[in-house]
Every structure is written in structure tokens, then in C-alpha cells.
């Protein structure tokens, strides 16, 4: 376990796998996961390190050991990811998972040594009425202090068993506070448009979906790839919003120009 303090004074705890100075994969989880309950990302980081790279897997601000009380705003989360990526002092690949894709897109232009941006199953263009309208309803519930309703509104359209599983968490319903950056980022990317959001990203953008995936994900990946200055859309071994760790590690290694 490692830790750093951001310029804002937030403490970020992360796993540091591999060799300092090597091409570095920085993983950005979507809404929900902590390092402790995300074995797929850990296995991916270990596999990437075994191939000669380095992986930084952090608890998002307000989750796990990256403790922060109350609502987490998008700017604080972007600053935390930027601090982690810059601390690598090496070419960095940002990997966004789900709503973490939107956060990764907004962070990418801040990093001078960005080697690539990988977007795994971004849930953009999939909200009825659009992400800005969806997020306004969620934020209304948060601001009113009705956190259970906020979680339910956030999860609209997702498999109902996901919500039932969340309710077992000791952090429910306060966990919604660390989802604020996800909602704000999704709304911001849709509002600005994919092309505007990705225009500052000169590094390759790889929009990925699993070989088994949800409706609309492939169309979104294609649209993101088309909008990026250097984009491509691909399928990778994985199912139902999760990738296969070795396959992802090898794809990251190819993106970083590492010999396999």
C-alpha cells in the first residue's frame, strides 16, 4: 500500500505494482468499487506489471482508505487522479471503467505524458432524456438529504440486483457522495459533446467493450472512437461490464509499445 497527498490536502491510498519509471497504467473505477472489492482490476494490474509495466490502483476519493467525509466534488476527484498520474513520472495510460470513463476523459488533457486513454464500456448516450437531465434528478435528491432516493435514481435502468447488492454495503446510502464526480462527469461530457471532450487528447483513445455486453455499449464505443483525434473502437474478452484481466493487460502493453 502507498499513499500521497494532493495539492488540496486529500490523502489518496493506492496499490503500486511493477517497476517505477515503466509505462504506467492508472485505473479509474466507476461508481462503487474500492480496491478491496475489485479483484479484476488488481489481477489486471498484476498481469500488466508482470509484462514489464507499472500499475497504480487507487481507492477513489471518499472510498475505502482514501477517506474524505461528505460530498466529493468532481474537481477534487480530477485533482486526485492528476496527482497520482504525475507522481508516476513516466508515460501514463488512463483506464476508465464505466462512469470512470467520463472522469478519465476530463483528466486526460491535464497530463503531459499521457500515452493513451482506454475507455471500458462508457455509459454515455444511454440515459433516457440524456445524462444532464438524469444527473439533475439525482443531485436534487442528494441536496435534499434523501440519499436512498438518490441511489435509486442513480441506478435507474441498471439491473435491479445491483441495487439490492448495494443495500448490503455498510456504506449505503452515504456511498452516493463518492458518486458525485461520476454523475457530474457524465453530464459534462454529454453536454459538451464527445468531440469537444476528446479534442484536447492527442494520445490514442481506445474505446473497448466486452465480447458480451449491454445494449448500446458498442454504438457508444464507436461514437467515442470517431470523435477522438486518434481513436479506435474494439471488442476485448470480457462479459457484462467486466474485462478479462490478462486480455486487458496485454492490450495495455501493446498500447504502451511494450514487447510481449
Tab-separated table of C-alpha atoms in Angstrom:
chain	number	residue	atom	x	y	z
A	1	UNK	CA	0.000	0.000	0.000
A	2	UNK	CA	1.187	3.516	-0.868
A	3	UNK	CA	-0.290	6.954	-0.305
A	4	UNK	CA	0.084	10.523	-1.482
A	5	UNK	CA	-1.402	13.855	-0.501
A	6	UNK	CA	-2.879	16.001	-3.265
A	7	UNK	CA	-2.311	19.761	-3.519
A	8	UNK	CA	-5.786	20.136	-1.975
A	9	UNK	CA	-4.681	18.108	1.040
A	10	UNK	CA	-6.654	14.962	0.210
A	11	UNK	CA	-4.931	11.648	1.014
A	12	UNK	CA	-5.118	9.022	-1.723
A	13	UNK	CA	-4.262	5.400	-0.918
A	14	UNK	CA	-3.252	3.083	-3.737
A	15	UNK	CA	-1.552	-0.156	-4.706
A	16	UNK	CA	1.701	0.332	-6.610
A	17	UNK	CA	2.578	-2.693	-8.734
A	18	UNK	CA	5.577	-3.085	-11.011
A	19	UNK	CA	8.690	-1.093	-11.790
A	20	UNK	CA	8.983	2.669	-11.169
A	21	UNK	CA	9.720	4.513	-14.404
A	22	UNK	CA	7.984	1.900	-16.576
A	23	UNK	CA	4.888	2.783	-18.628
A	24	UNK	CA	2.204	3.217	-16.005
A	25	UNK	CA	-1.448	2.185	-16.062
A	26	UNK	CA	-3.666	4.331	-13.819
A	27	UNK	CA	-7.067	2.741	-13.252
A	28	UNK	CA	-10.154	4.885	-12.631
A	29	UNK	CA	-13.049	2.924	-11.182
A	30	UNK	CA	-16.644	3.813	-11.877
A	31	UNK	CA	-19.315	4.307	-9.233
A	32	UNK	CA	-18.926	1.916	-6.332
A	33	UNK	CA	-15.764	-0.183	-6.218
A	34	UNK	CA	-12.944	0.106	-3.721
A	35	UNK	CA	-9.570	-1.574	-4.121
A	36	UNK	CA	-10.606	-4.232	-1.635
A	37	UNK	CA	-13.635	-5.382	-3.603
A	38	UNK	CA	-12.237	-5.120	-7.138
A	39	UNK	CA	-10.215	-8.308	-7.767
A	40	UNK	CA	-10.430	-7.937	-11.553
A	41	UNK	CA	-8.571	-4.637	-11.588
A	42	UNK	CA	-5.999	-5.987	-9.114
A	43	UNK	CA	-5.410	-9.046	-11.307
A	44	UNK	CA	-5.069	-6.773	-14.350
A	45	UNK	CA	-2.519	-4.603	-12.591
A	46	UNK	CA	-0.521	-7.657	-11.533
A	47	UNK	CA	-0.580	-9.035	-15.085
A	48	UNK	CA	0.498	-5.678	-16.543
A	49	UNK	CA	3.344	-5.466	-14.025
A	50	UNK	CA	4.423	-8.997	-14.974
A	51	UNK	CA	4.679	-7.817	-18.580
A	52	UNK	CA	7.106	-5.081	-17.529
A	53	UNK	CA	4.760	-2.195	-16.807
A	54	UNK	CA	3.601	-0.463	-13.647
A	55	UNK	CA	0.034	-0.211	-12.339
A	56	UNK	CA	-1.431	2.263	-9.866
A	57	UNK	CA	-4.795	1.212	-8.440
A	58	UNK	CA	-6.258	3.794	-6.081
A	59	UNK	CA	-9.234	4.000	-3.833
A	60	UNK	CA	-11.268	6.796	-5.334
A	61	UNK	CA	-11.598	9.853	-3.096
A	62	UNK	CA	-14.183	9.159	-0.400
A	63	UNK	CA	-13.909	5.367	-0.766
A	64	UNK	CA	-12.023	2.650	1.042
A	65	UNK	CA	-8.842	4.046	2.581
A	66	UNK	CA	-8.956	7.354	0.661
A	67	UNK	CA	-11.116	8.785	3.405
A	68	UNK	CA	-12.996	12.036	2.870
A	69	UNK	CA	-16.210	12.980	4.616
A	70	UNK	CA	-19.298	14.309	2.862
A	71	UNK	CA	-19.929	15.040	-0.810
A	72	UNK	CA	-16.968	14.657	-3.196
A	73	UNK	CA	-16.947	17.200	-5.998
A	74	UNK	CA	-15.652	16.487	-9.484
A	75	UNK	CA	-12.779	18.981	-9.299
A	76	UNK	CA	-11.376	17.267	-6.191
A	77	UNK	CA	-11.514	13.866	-7.908
A	78	UNK	CA	-9.816	15.180	-11.055
A	79	UNK	CA	-7.071	16.742	-8.944
A	80	UNK	CA	-6.546	13.430	-7.136
A	81	UNK	CA	-6.152	11.445	-10.351
A	82	UNK	CA	-3.849	14.066	-11.836
A	83	UNK	CA	-1.659	13.986	-8.709
A	84	UNK	CA	-1.446	10.195	-8.854
A	85	UNK	CA	-0.597	10.172	-12.574
A	86	UNK	CA	2.036	12.901	-12.281
A	87	UNK	CA	3.625	11.119	-9.327
A	88	UNK	CA	4.376	8.194	-11.658
A	89	UNK	CA	6.950	10.326	-13.514
A	90	UNK	CA	6.513	8.113	-16.577
A	91	UNK	CA	4.237	7.796	-19.603
A	92	UNK	CA	0.720	7.119	-18.303
A	93	UNK	CA	-2.255	5.239	-19.698
A	94	UNK	CA	-5.549	6.210	-18.066
A	95	UNK	CA	-8.094	3.387	-17.931
A	96	UNK	CA	-11.662	4.408	-17.166
A	97	UNK	CA	-14.222	1.792	-16.213
A	98	UNK	CA	-17.930	2.570	-16.737
A	99	UNK	CA	-18.659	6.073	-15.405
A	100	UNK	CA	-14.933	6.330	-14.682
A	101	UNK	CA	-14.578	6.764	-18.448
A	102	UNK	CA	-16.073	10.251	-18.266
A	103	UNK	CA	-13.755	11.153	-15.382
A	104	UNK	CA	-10.782	9.797	-17.365
A	105	UNK	CA	-11.800	11.856	-20.396
A	106	UNK	CA	-11.845	15.034	-18.310
A	107	UNK	CA	-8.494	14.213	-16.688
A	108	UNK	CA	-6.663	13.257	-19.877
A	109	UNK	CA	-5.920	16.789	-21.103
A	110	UNK	CA	-4.208	17.591	-17.769
A	111	UNK	CA	-1.414	15.036	-18.296
A	112	UNK	CA	1.568	15.981	-20.471
A	113	UNK	CA	2.915	12.402	-20.526
A	114	UNK	CA	-0.345	10.716	-21.496
A	115	UNK	CA	0.430	7.632	-23.570
A	116	UNK	CA	-3.151	6.501	-24.059
A	117	UNK	CA	-6.735	6.733	-22.879
A	118	UNK	CA	-8.679	3.487	-22.544
A	119	UNK	CA	-12.455	3.655	-22.063
A	120	UNK	CA	-14.177	0.449	-20.957
A	121	UNK	CA	-17.925	0.398	-21.620
A	122	UNK	CA	-18.668	4.076	-21.082
A	123	UNK	CA	-22.382	4.504	-20.196
A	124	UNK	CA	-22.724	7.629	-22.340
A	125	UNK	CA	-25.700	8.280	-24.558
A	126	UNK	CA	-27.691	5.632	-22.696
A	127	UNK	CA	-29.753	7.707	-20.234
A	128	UNK	CA	-33.364	8.423	-21.099
A	129	UNK	CA	-33.543	12.172	-21.612
A	130	UNK	CA	-29.732	12.449	-21.502
A	131	UNK	CA	-27.162	12.372	-18.718
A	132	UNK	CA	-27.577	16.063	-17.727
A	133	UNK	CA	-31.287	15.562	-17.018
A	134	UNK	CA	-30.671	12.261	-15.212
A	135	UNK	CA	-27.932	13.774	-13.074
A	136	UNK	CA	-30.057	16.812	-12.167
A	137	UNK	CA	-32.638	14.463	-10.646
A	138	UNK	CA	-30.002	12.541	-8.694
A	139	UNK	CA	-28.368	15.736	-7.438
A	140	UNK	CA	-31.751	17.077	-6.365
A	141	UNK	CA	-32.153	14.090	-4.037
A	142	UNK	CA	-28.605	14.433	-2.692
A	143	UNK	CA	-29.072	18.120	-1.950
A	144	UNK	CA	-32.390	17.336	-0.223
A	145	UNK	CA	-30.635	14.779	2.001
A	146	UNK	CA	-32.656	11.847	0.621
A	147	UNK	CA	-29.666	9.618	-0.092
A	148	UNK	CA	-31.641	6.404	-0.572
A	149	UNK	CA	-33.715	8.061	-3.277
A	150	UNK	CA	-30.512	9.469	-4.784
A	151	UNK	CA	-29.007	5.978	-5.055
A	152	UNK	CA	-32.211	4.632	-6.600
A	153	UNK	CA	-32.283	7.475	-9.125
A	154	UNK	CA	-28.614	6.943	-9.958
A	155	UNK	CA	-29.225	3.232	-10.595
A	156	UNK	CA	-32.227	3.743	-12.870
A	157	UNK	CA	-32.086	1.415	-15.864
A	158	UNK	CA	-29.446	-0.847	-14.304
A	159	UNK	CA	-30.095	-4.461	-13.304
A	160	UNK	CA	-32.214	-4.348	-10.103
A	161	UNK	CA	-29.997	-6.929	-8.412
A	162	UNK	CA	-27.145	-4.393	-8.496
A	163	UNK	CA	-29.175	-2.036	-6.296
A	164	UNK	CA	-30.134	-4.840	-3.917
A	165	UNK	CA	-26.476	-5.785	-3.564
A	166	UNK	CA	-25.550	-2.174	-2.824
A	167	UNK	CA	-28.032	-2.076	0.024
A	168	UNK	CA	-25.931	-4.703	1.833
A	169	UNK	CA	-22.966	-2.338	1.992
A	170	UNK	CA	-22.241	-0.748	5.378
A	171	UNK	CA	-21.656	2.496	3.467
A	172	UNK	CA	-25.161	2.549	1.963
A	173	UNK	CA	-26.666	5.061	1.235
A	174	UNK	CA	-23.836	7.509	2.010
A	175	UNK	CA	-21.741	5.934	-0.739
A	176	UNK	CA	-23.616	8.185	-3.178
A	177	UNK	CA	-21.370	11.054	-2.036
A	178	UNK	CA	-18.393	9.492	-3.830
A	179	UNK	CA	-20.510	9.019	-6.958
A	180	UNK	CA	-20.979	12.759	-7.423
A	181	UNK	CA	-17.881	13.056	-9.664
A	182	UNK	CA	-19.262	10.250	-11.865
A	183	UNK	CA	-22.605	11.959	-12.341
A	184	UNK	CA	-21.068	15.371	-12.908
A	185	UNK	CA	-18.552	13.981	-15.407
A	186	UNK	CA	-21.145	12.002	-17.386
A	187	UNK	CA	-23.373	15.074	-17.585
A	188	UNK	CA	-20.461	17.343	-18.566
A	189	UNK	CA	-19.229	15.050	-21.346
A	190	UNK	CA	-22.679	14.667	-22.869
A	191	UNK	CA	-23.356	18.390	-22.573
A	192	UNK	CA	-20.109	19.383	-24.280
A	193	UNK	CA	-20.262	16.578	-26.842
A	194	UNK	CA	-17.783	13.755	-27.351
A	195	UNK	CA	-15.759	15.642	-29.955
A	196	UNK	CA	-15.243	18.665	-27.705
A	197	UNK	CA	-14.441	16.475	-24.708
A	198	UNK	CA	-11.811	14.476	-26.623
A	199	UNK	CA	-10.390	17.234	-28.825
A	200	UNK	CA	-7.527	18.041	-26.387
A	201	UNK	CA	-6.441	14.374	-26.245
A	202	UNK	CA	-3.646	13.800	-28.730
A	203	UNK	CA	-2.778	10.362	-27.368
A	204	UNK	CA	-4.530	7.268	-28.764
A	205	UNK	CA	-8.040	6.698	-27.436
A	206	UNK	CA	-9.216	3.073	-27.314
A	207	UNK	CA	-12.923	2.562	-26.619
A	208	UNK	CA	-13.451	-1.032	-25.500
A	209	UNK	CA	-16.456	-3.254	-24.915
A	210	UNK	CA	-16.660	-6.862	-23.827
A	211	UNK	CA	-17.455	-9.731	-26.148
A	212	UNK	CA	-20.691	-9.990	-24.150
A	213	UNK	CA	-22.131	-6.596	-23.322
A	214	UNK	CA	-25.243	-4.497	-22.739
A	215	UNK	CA	-27.324	-2.880	-25.488
A	216	UNK	CA	-25.937	0.421	-26.712
A	217	UNK	CA	-22.375	-0.075	-25.491
A	218	UNK	CA	-20.934	-0.881	-28.916
A	219	UNK	CA	-22.592	2.160	-30.504
A	220	UNK	CA	-21.197	4.407	-27.764
A	221	UNK	CA	-17.690	2.983	-28.183
A	222	UNK	CA	-17.872	3.564	-31.932
A	223	UNK	CA	-19.034	7.160	-31.404
A	224	UNK	CA	-16.240	7.891	-28.914
A	225	UNK	CA	-13.604	6.450	-31.243
A	226	UNK	CA	-14.918	8.506	-34.150
A	227	UNK	CA	-14.890	11.681	-32.042
A	228	UNK	CA	-11.278	11.304	-30.870
A	229	UNK	CA	-8.401	12.740	-32.941
A	230	UNK	CA	-6.737	9.300	-32.751
A	231	UNK	CA	-9.453	6.840	-31.804
A	232	UNK	CA	-10.391	3.234	-32.304
A	233	UNK	CA	-13.221	1.007	-31.125
A	234	UNK	CA	-12.566	-2.629	-30.229
A	235	UNK	CA	-14.003	-5.644	-28.506
A	236	UNK	CA	-11.965	-7.388	-25.811
A	237	UNK	CA	-12.535	-10.613	-23.911
A	238	UNK	CA	-14.979	-9.827	-21.129
A	239	UNK	CA	-18.615	-10.090	-20.136
A	240	UNK	CA	-21.293	-7.922	-18.591
A	241	UNK	CA	-19.251	-4.855	-17.801
A	242	UNK	CA	-16.056	-6.662	-16.689
A	243	UNK	CA	-12.944	-7.371	-18.736
A	244	UNK	CA	-10.701	-10.437	-18.688
A	245	UNK	CA	-7.555	-9.355	-16.792
A	246	UNK	CA	-4.871	-10.943	-18.971
A	247	UNK	CA	-6.513	-9.688	-22.151
A	248	UNK	CA	-6.676	-6.139	-20.796
A	249	UNK	CA	-3.091	-6.254	-19.533
A	250	UNK	CA	-1.842	-7.348	-22.963
A	251	UNK	CA	-3.888	-4.642	-24.695
A	252	UNK	CA	-2.397	-2.008	-22.385
A	253	UNK	CA	1.101	-3.350	-23.070
A	254	UNK	CA	0.556	-3.043	-26.825
A	255	UNK	CA	-0.744	0.483	-26.397
A	256	UNK	CA	2.352	1.361	-24.372
A	257	UNK	CA	4.613	-0.113	-27.069
A	258	UNK	CA	5.893	-2.848	-24.773
A	259	UNK	CA	7.192	-6.109	-26.221
A	260	UNK	CA	5.008	-9.124	-25.423
